[in-house]
mmCIF file of C-alpha atoms and ligand atoms in Angstrom:
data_model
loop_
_atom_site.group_PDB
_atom_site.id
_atom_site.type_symbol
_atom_site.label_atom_id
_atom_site.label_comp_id
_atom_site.label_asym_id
_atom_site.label_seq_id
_atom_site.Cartn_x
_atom_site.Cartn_y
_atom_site.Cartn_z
ATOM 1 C CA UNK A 1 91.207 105.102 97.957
ATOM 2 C CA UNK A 2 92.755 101.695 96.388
ATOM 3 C CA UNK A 3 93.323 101.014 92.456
ATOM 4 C CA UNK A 4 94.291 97.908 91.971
ATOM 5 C CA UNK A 5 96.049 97.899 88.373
ATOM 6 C CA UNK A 6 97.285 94.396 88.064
ATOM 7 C CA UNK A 7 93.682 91.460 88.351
ATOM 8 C CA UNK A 8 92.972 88.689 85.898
ATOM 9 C CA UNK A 9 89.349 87.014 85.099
ATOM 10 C CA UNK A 10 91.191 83.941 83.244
ATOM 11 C CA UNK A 11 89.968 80.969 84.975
ATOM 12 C CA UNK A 12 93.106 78.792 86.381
ATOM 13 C CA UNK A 13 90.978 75.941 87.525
ATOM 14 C CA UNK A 14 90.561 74.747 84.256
ATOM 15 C CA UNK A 15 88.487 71.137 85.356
ATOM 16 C CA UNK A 16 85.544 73.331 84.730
ATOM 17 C CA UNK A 17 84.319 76.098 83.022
ATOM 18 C CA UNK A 18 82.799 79.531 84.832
ATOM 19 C CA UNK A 19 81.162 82.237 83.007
ATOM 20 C CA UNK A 20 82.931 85.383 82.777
ATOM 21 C CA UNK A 21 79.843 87.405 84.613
ATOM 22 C CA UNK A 22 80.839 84.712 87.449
ATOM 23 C CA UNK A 23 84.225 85.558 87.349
ATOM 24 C CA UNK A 24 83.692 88.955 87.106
ATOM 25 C CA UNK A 25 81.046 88.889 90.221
ATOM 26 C CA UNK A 26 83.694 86.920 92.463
ATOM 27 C CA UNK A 27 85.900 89.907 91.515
ATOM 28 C CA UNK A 28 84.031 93.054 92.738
ATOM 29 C CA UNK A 29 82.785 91.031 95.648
ATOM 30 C CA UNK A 30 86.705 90.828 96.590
ATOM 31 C CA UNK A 31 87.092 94.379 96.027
ATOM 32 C CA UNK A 32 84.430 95.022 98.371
ATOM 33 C CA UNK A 33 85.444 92.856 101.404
ATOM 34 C CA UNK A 34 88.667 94.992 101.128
ATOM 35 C CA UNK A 35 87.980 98.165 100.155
ATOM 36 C CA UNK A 36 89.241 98.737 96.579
ATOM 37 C CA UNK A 37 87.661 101.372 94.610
ATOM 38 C CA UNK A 38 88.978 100.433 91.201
ATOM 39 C CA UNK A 39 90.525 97.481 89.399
ATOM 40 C CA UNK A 40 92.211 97.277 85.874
ATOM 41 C CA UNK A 41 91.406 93.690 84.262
ATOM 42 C CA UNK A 42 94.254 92.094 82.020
ATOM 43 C CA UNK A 43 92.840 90.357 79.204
ATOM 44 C CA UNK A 44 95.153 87.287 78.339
ATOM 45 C CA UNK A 45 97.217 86.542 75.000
ATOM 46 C CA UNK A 46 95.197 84.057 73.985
ATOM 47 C CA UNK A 47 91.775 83.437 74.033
ATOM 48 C CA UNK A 48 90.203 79.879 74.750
ATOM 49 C CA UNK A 49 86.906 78.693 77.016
ATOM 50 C CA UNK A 50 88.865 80.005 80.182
ATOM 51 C CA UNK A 51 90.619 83.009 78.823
ATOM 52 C CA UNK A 52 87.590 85.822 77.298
ATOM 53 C CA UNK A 53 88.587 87.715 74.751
ATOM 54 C CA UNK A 54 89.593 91.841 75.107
ATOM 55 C CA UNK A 55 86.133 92.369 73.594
ATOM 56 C CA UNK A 56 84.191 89.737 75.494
ATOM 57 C CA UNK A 57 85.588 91.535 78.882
ATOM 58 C CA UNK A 58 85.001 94.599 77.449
ATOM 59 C CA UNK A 59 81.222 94.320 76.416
ATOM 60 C CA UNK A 60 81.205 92.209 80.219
ATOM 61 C CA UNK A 61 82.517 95.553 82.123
ATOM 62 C CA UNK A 62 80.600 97.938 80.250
ATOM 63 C CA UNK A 63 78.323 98.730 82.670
ATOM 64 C CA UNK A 64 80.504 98.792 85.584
ATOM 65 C CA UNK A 65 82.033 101.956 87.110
ATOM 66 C CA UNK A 66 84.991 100.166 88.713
ATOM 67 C CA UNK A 67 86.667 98.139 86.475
ATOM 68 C CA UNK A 68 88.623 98.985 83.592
ATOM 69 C CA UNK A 69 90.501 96.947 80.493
ATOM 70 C CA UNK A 70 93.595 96.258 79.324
ATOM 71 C CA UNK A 71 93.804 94.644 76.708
ATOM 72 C CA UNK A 72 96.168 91.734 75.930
ATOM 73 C CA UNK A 73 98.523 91.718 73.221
ATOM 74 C CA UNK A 74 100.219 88.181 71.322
ATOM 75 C CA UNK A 75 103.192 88.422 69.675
ATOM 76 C CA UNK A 76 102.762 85.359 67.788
ATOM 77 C CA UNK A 77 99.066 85.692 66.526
ATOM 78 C CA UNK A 78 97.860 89.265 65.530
ATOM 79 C CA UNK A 79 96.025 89.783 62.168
ATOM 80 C CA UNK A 80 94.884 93.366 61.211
ATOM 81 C CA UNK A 81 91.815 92.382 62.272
ATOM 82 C CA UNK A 82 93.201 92.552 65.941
ATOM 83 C CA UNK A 83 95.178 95.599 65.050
ATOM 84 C CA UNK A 84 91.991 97.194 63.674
ATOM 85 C CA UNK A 85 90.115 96.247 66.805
ATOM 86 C CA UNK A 86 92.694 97.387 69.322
ATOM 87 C CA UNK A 87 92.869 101.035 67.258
ATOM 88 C CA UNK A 88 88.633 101.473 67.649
ATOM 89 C CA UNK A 89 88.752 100.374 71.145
ATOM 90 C CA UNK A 90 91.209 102.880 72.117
ATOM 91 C CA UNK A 91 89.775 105.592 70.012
ATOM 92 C CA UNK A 92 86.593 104.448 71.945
ATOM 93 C CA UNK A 93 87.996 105.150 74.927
ATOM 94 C CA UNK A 94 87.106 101.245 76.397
ATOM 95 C CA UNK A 95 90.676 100.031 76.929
ATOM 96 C CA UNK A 96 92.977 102.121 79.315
ATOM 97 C CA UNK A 97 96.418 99.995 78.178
ATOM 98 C CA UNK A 98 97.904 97.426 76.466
ATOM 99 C CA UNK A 99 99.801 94.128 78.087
ATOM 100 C CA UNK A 100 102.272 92.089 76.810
ATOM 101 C CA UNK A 101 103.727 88.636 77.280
ATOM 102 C CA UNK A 102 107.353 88.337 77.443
ATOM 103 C CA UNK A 103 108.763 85.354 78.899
ATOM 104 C CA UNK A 104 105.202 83.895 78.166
ATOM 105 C CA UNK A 105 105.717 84.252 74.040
ATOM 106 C CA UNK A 106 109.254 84.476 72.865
ATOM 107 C CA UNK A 107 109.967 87.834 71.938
ATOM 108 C CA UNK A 108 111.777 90.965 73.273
ATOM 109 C CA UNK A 109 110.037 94.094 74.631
ATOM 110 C CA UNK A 110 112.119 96.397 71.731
ATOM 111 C CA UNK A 111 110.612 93.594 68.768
ATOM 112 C CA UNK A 112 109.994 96.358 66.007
ATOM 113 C CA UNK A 113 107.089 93.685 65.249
ATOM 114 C CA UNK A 114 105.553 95.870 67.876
ATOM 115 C CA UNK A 115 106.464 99.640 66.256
ATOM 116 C CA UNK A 116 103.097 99.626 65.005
ATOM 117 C CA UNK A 117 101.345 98.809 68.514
ATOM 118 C CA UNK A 118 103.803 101.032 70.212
ATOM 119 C CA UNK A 119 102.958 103.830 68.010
ATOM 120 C CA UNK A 120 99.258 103.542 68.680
ATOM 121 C CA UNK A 121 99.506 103.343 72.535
ATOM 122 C CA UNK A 122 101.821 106.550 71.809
ATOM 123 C CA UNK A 123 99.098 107.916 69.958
ATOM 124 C CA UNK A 124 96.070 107.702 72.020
ATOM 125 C CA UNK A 125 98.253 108.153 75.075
ATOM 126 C CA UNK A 126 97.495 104.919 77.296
ATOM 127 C CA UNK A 127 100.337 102.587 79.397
ATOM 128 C CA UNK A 128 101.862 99.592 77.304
ATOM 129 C CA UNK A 129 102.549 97.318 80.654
ATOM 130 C CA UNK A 130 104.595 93.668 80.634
ATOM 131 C CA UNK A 131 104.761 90.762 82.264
ATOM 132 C CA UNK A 132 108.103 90.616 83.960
ATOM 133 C CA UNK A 133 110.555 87.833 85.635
ATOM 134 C CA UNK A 134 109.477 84.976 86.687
ATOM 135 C CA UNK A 135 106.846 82.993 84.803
ATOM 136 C CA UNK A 136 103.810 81.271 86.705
ATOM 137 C CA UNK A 137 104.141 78.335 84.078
ATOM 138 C CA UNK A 138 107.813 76.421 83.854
ATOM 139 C CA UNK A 139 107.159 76.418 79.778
ATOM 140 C CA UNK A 140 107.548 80.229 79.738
ATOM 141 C CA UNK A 141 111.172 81.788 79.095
ATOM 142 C CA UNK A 142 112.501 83.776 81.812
ATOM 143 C CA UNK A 143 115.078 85.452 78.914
ATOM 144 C CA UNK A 144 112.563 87.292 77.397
ATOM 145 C CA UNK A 145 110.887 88.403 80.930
ATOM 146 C CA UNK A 146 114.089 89.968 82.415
ATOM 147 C CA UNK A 147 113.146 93.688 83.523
ATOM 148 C CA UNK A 148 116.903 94.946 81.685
ATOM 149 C CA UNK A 149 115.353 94.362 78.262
ATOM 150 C CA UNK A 150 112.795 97.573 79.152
ATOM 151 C CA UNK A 151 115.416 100.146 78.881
ATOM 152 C CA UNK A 152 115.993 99.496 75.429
ATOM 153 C CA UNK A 153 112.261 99.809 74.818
ATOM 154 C CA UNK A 154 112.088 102.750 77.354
ATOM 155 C CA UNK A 155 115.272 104.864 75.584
ATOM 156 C CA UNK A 156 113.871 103.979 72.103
ATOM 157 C CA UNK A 157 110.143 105.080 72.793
ATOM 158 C CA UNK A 158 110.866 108.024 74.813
ATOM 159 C CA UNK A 159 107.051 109.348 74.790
ATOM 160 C CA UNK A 160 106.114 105.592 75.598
ATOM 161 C CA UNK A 161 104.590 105.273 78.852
ATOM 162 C CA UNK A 162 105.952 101.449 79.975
ATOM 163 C CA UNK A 163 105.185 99.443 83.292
ATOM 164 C CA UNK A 164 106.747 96.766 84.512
ATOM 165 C CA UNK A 165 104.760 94.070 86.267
ATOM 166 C CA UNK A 166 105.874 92.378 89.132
ATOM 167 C CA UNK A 167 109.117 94.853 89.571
ATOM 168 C CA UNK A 168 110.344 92.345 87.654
ATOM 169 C CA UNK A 169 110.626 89.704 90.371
ATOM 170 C CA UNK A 170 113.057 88.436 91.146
ATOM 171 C CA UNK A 171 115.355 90.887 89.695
ATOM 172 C CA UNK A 172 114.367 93.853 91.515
ATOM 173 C CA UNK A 173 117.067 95.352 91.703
ATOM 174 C CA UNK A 174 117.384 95.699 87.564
ATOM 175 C CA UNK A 175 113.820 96.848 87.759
ATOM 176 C CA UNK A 176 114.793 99.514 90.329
ATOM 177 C CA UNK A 177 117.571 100.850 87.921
ATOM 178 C CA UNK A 178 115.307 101.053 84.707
ATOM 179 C CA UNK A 179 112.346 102.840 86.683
ATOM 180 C CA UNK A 180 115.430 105.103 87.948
ATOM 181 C CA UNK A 181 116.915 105.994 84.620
ATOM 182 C CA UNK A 182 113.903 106.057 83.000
ATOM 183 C CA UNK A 183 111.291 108.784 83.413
ATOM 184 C CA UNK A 184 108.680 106.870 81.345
ATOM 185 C CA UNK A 185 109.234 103.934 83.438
ATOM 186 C CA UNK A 186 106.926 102.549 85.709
ATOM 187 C CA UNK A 187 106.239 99.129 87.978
ATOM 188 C CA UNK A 188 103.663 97.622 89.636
ATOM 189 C CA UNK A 189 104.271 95.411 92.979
ATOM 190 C CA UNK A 190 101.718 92.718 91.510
ATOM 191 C CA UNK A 191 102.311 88.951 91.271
ATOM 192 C CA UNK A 192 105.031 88.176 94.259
ATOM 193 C CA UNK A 193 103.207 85.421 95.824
ATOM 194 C CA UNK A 194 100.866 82.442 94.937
ATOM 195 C CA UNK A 195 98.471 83.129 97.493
ATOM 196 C CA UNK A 196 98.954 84.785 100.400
ATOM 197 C CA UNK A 197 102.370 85.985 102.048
ATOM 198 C CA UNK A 198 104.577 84.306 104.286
ATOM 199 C CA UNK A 199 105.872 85.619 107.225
ATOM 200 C CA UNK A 200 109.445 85.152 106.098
ATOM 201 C CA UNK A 201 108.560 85.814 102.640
ATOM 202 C CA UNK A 202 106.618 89.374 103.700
ATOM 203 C CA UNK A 203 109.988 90.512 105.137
ATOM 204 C CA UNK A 204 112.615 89.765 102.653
ATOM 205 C CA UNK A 205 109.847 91.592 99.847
ATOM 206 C CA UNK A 206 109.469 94.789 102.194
ATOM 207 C CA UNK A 207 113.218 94.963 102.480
ATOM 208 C CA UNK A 208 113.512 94.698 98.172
ATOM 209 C CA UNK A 209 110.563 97.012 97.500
ATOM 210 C CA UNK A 210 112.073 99.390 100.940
ATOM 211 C CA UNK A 211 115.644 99.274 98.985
ATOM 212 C CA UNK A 212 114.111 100.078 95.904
ATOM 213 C CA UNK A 213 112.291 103.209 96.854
ATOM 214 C CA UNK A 214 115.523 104.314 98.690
ATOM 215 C CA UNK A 215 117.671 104.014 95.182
ATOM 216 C CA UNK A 216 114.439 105.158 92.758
ATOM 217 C CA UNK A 217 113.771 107.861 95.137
ATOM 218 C CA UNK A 218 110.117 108.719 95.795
ATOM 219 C CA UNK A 219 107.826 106.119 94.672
ATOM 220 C CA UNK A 220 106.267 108.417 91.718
ATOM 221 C CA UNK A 221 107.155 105.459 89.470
ATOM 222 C CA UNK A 222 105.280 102.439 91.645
ATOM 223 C CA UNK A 223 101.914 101.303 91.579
ATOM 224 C CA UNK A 224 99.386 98.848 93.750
ATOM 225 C CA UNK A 225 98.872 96.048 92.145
ATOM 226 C CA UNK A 226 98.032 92.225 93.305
ATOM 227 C CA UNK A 227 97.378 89.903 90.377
ATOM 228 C CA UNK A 228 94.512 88.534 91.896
ATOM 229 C CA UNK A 229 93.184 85.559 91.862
ATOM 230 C CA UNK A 230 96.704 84.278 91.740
ATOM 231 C CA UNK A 231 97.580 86.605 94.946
ATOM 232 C CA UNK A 232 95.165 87.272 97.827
ATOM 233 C CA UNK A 233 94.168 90.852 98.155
ATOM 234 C CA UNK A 234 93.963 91.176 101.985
ATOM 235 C CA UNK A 235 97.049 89.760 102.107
ATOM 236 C CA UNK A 236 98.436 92.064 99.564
ATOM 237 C CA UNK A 237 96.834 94.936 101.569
ATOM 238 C CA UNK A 238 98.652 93.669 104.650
ATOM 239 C CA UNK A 239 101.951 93.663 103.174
ATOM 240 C CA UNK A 240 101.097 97.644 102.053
ATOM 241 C CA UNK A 241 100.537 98.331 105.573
ATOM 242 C CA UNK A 242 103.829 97.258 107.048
ATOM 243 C CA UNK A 243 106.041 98.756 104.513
ATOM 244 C CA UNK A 244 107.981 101.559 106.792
ATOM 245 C CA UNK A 245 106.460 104.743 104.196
ATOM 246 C CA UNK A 246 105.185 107.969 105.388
ATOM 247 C CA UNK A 247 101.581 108.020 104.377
ATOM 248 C CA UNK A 248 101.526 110.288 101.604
ATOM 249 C CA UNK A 249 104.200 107.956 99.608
ATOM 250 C CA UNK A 250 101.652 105.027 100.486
ATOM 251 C CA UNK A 251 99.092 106.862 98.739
ATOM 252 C CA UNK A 252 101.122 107.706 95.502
ATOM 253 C CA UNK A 253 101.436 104.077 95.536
ATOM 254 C CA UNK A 254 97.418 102.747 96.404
ATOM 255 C CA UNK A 255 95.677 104.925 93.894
ATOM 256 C CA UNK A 256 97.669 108.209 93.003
ATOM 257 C CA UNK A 257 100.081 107.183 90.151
ATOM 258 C CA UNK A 258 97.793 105.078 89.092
ATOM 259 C CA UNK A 259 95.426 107.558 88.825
ATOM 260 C CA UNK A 260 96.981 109.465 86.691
ATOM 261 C CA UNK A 261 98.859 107.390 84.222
ATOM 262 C CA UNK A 262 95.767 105.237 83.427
ATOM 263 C CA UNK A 263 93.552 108.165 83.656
ATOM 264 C CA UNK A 264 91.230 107.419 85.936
ATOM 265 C CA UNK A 265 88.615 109.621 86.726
ATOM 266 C CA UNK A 266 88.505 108.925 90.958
ATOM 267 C CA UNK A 267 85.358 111.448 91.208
ATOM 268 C CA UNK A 268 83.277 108.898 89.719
ATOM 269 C CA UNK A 269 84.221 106.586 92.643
HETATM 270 ZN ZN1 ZN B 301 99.289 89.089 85.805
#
């Protein structure tokens, strides 16, 4: 079994246009040709002709057993309209978490703009997950994106269920002492190369996410993720398979944790 909690339908090649079913068709075809049962999508923070809204890719999934949303936040332009939205689609049931930008929109994780988003993710019980370290574009912020600012967040909102993307890449080794200290603290592995790995690159990231797991302890706190299409899945898969991990702590990591913090029902798979 494979979750995959970290994939993105926004269109980066933005000389043309493609239709979200497109998108969205190129996706599960990917999942296929490597074996991944499930796959969380990440609505963006804005919304434009290459980025679908949360309920465009929401009405788009609805019939599909294995994908699920989560649904983009923007700290700079919410009305209560959005708000509103967010609330019914989580009462719904048709989001399984919220994202947010950092780094990407200049704010800080512990913003009490957010209180009231915070709240309702506490509420109705679903992962608030952000984008951490390095940005793909060189207008984001890297300030905002550092993986320290979480613990504030994380001691402050002690019910709130947080993930960091990208272990916070390339400070890793902050990440790895917030997911320690933490207990509501998670990360996913998502986003660590533009493509596929290098050789030299695959080593030097099992040694970081090896060290981490030998501070953090067992991996309760990581999850699979790839950020696809910006990183290849098989090569994402590869890099799983070499890490030196006993089996079962693999597994925690593929599917398991993810399992159970987004609450996905694996029966059904
Ligand atoms: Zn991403």
């Amino acid at each position: 079994m494979i979750i995959d909690v970290h994939t993105h339908i926004n269109n980066y090649h933005e000389d043309r246009v493609v239709s979200l079913d497109d998108c969205l068709n190129k996706l599960t075809d990917t999942m296929l040709e490597n074996n991944v049962d499930y796959s969380l999508v990440l609505s963006s923070y804005k919304v434009n002709e290459h980025r679908p809204s949360t309920k465009q890719v929401v009405e788009a999934i609805s019939d599909r057993d294995n994908l699920g949303v989560v649904a983009g936040i923007s700290y700079l332009n919410y009305t209560h309209r959005d708000l509103k939205e967010i609330s019914d689609f989580l009462e719904a049931g048709l989001i399984k978490g919220l994202k947010f930008y950092p780094g990407y929109e200049p704010f800080y994780p512990n913003d009490i703009r957010f209180k009231v988003v915070y709240d309702m993710a506490i509420e109705f019980d679903v992962p608030v997950m952000f984008h951490s370290g390095d940005t793909y574009a060189p207008t984001g912020k890297v300030k905002y994106s550092h993986p320290l600012h979480i613990d504030d967040l994380a001691v402050d909102y002690p019910d709130l269920k947080i993930v960091i993307c990208h272990v916070g890449n390339p400070w890793i080794k902050d990440c790895m002492e917030v997911v320690y200290k933490n207990k509501n603290v998670h990360a996913d592995i998502s986003g660590l190369v533009l493509g596929d790995f290098s050789d030299k690159f695959e080593r030097y990231m099992k040694t970081e996410i090896e060290e981490m797991i030998t501070y953090a302890g067992d991996p309760k706190y990581l999850l699979y993720g790839t950020d696809w299409p910006i990183s290849n899945m098989k090569s994402y898969l590869k890099f799983m398979d070499q890490l030196e991990l006993p089996q079962e702590k693999k597994e925690l990591i593929l599917w398991k944790n993810a399992a159970e913090l987004f609450k996905i029902d694996v029966t059904k798979l």
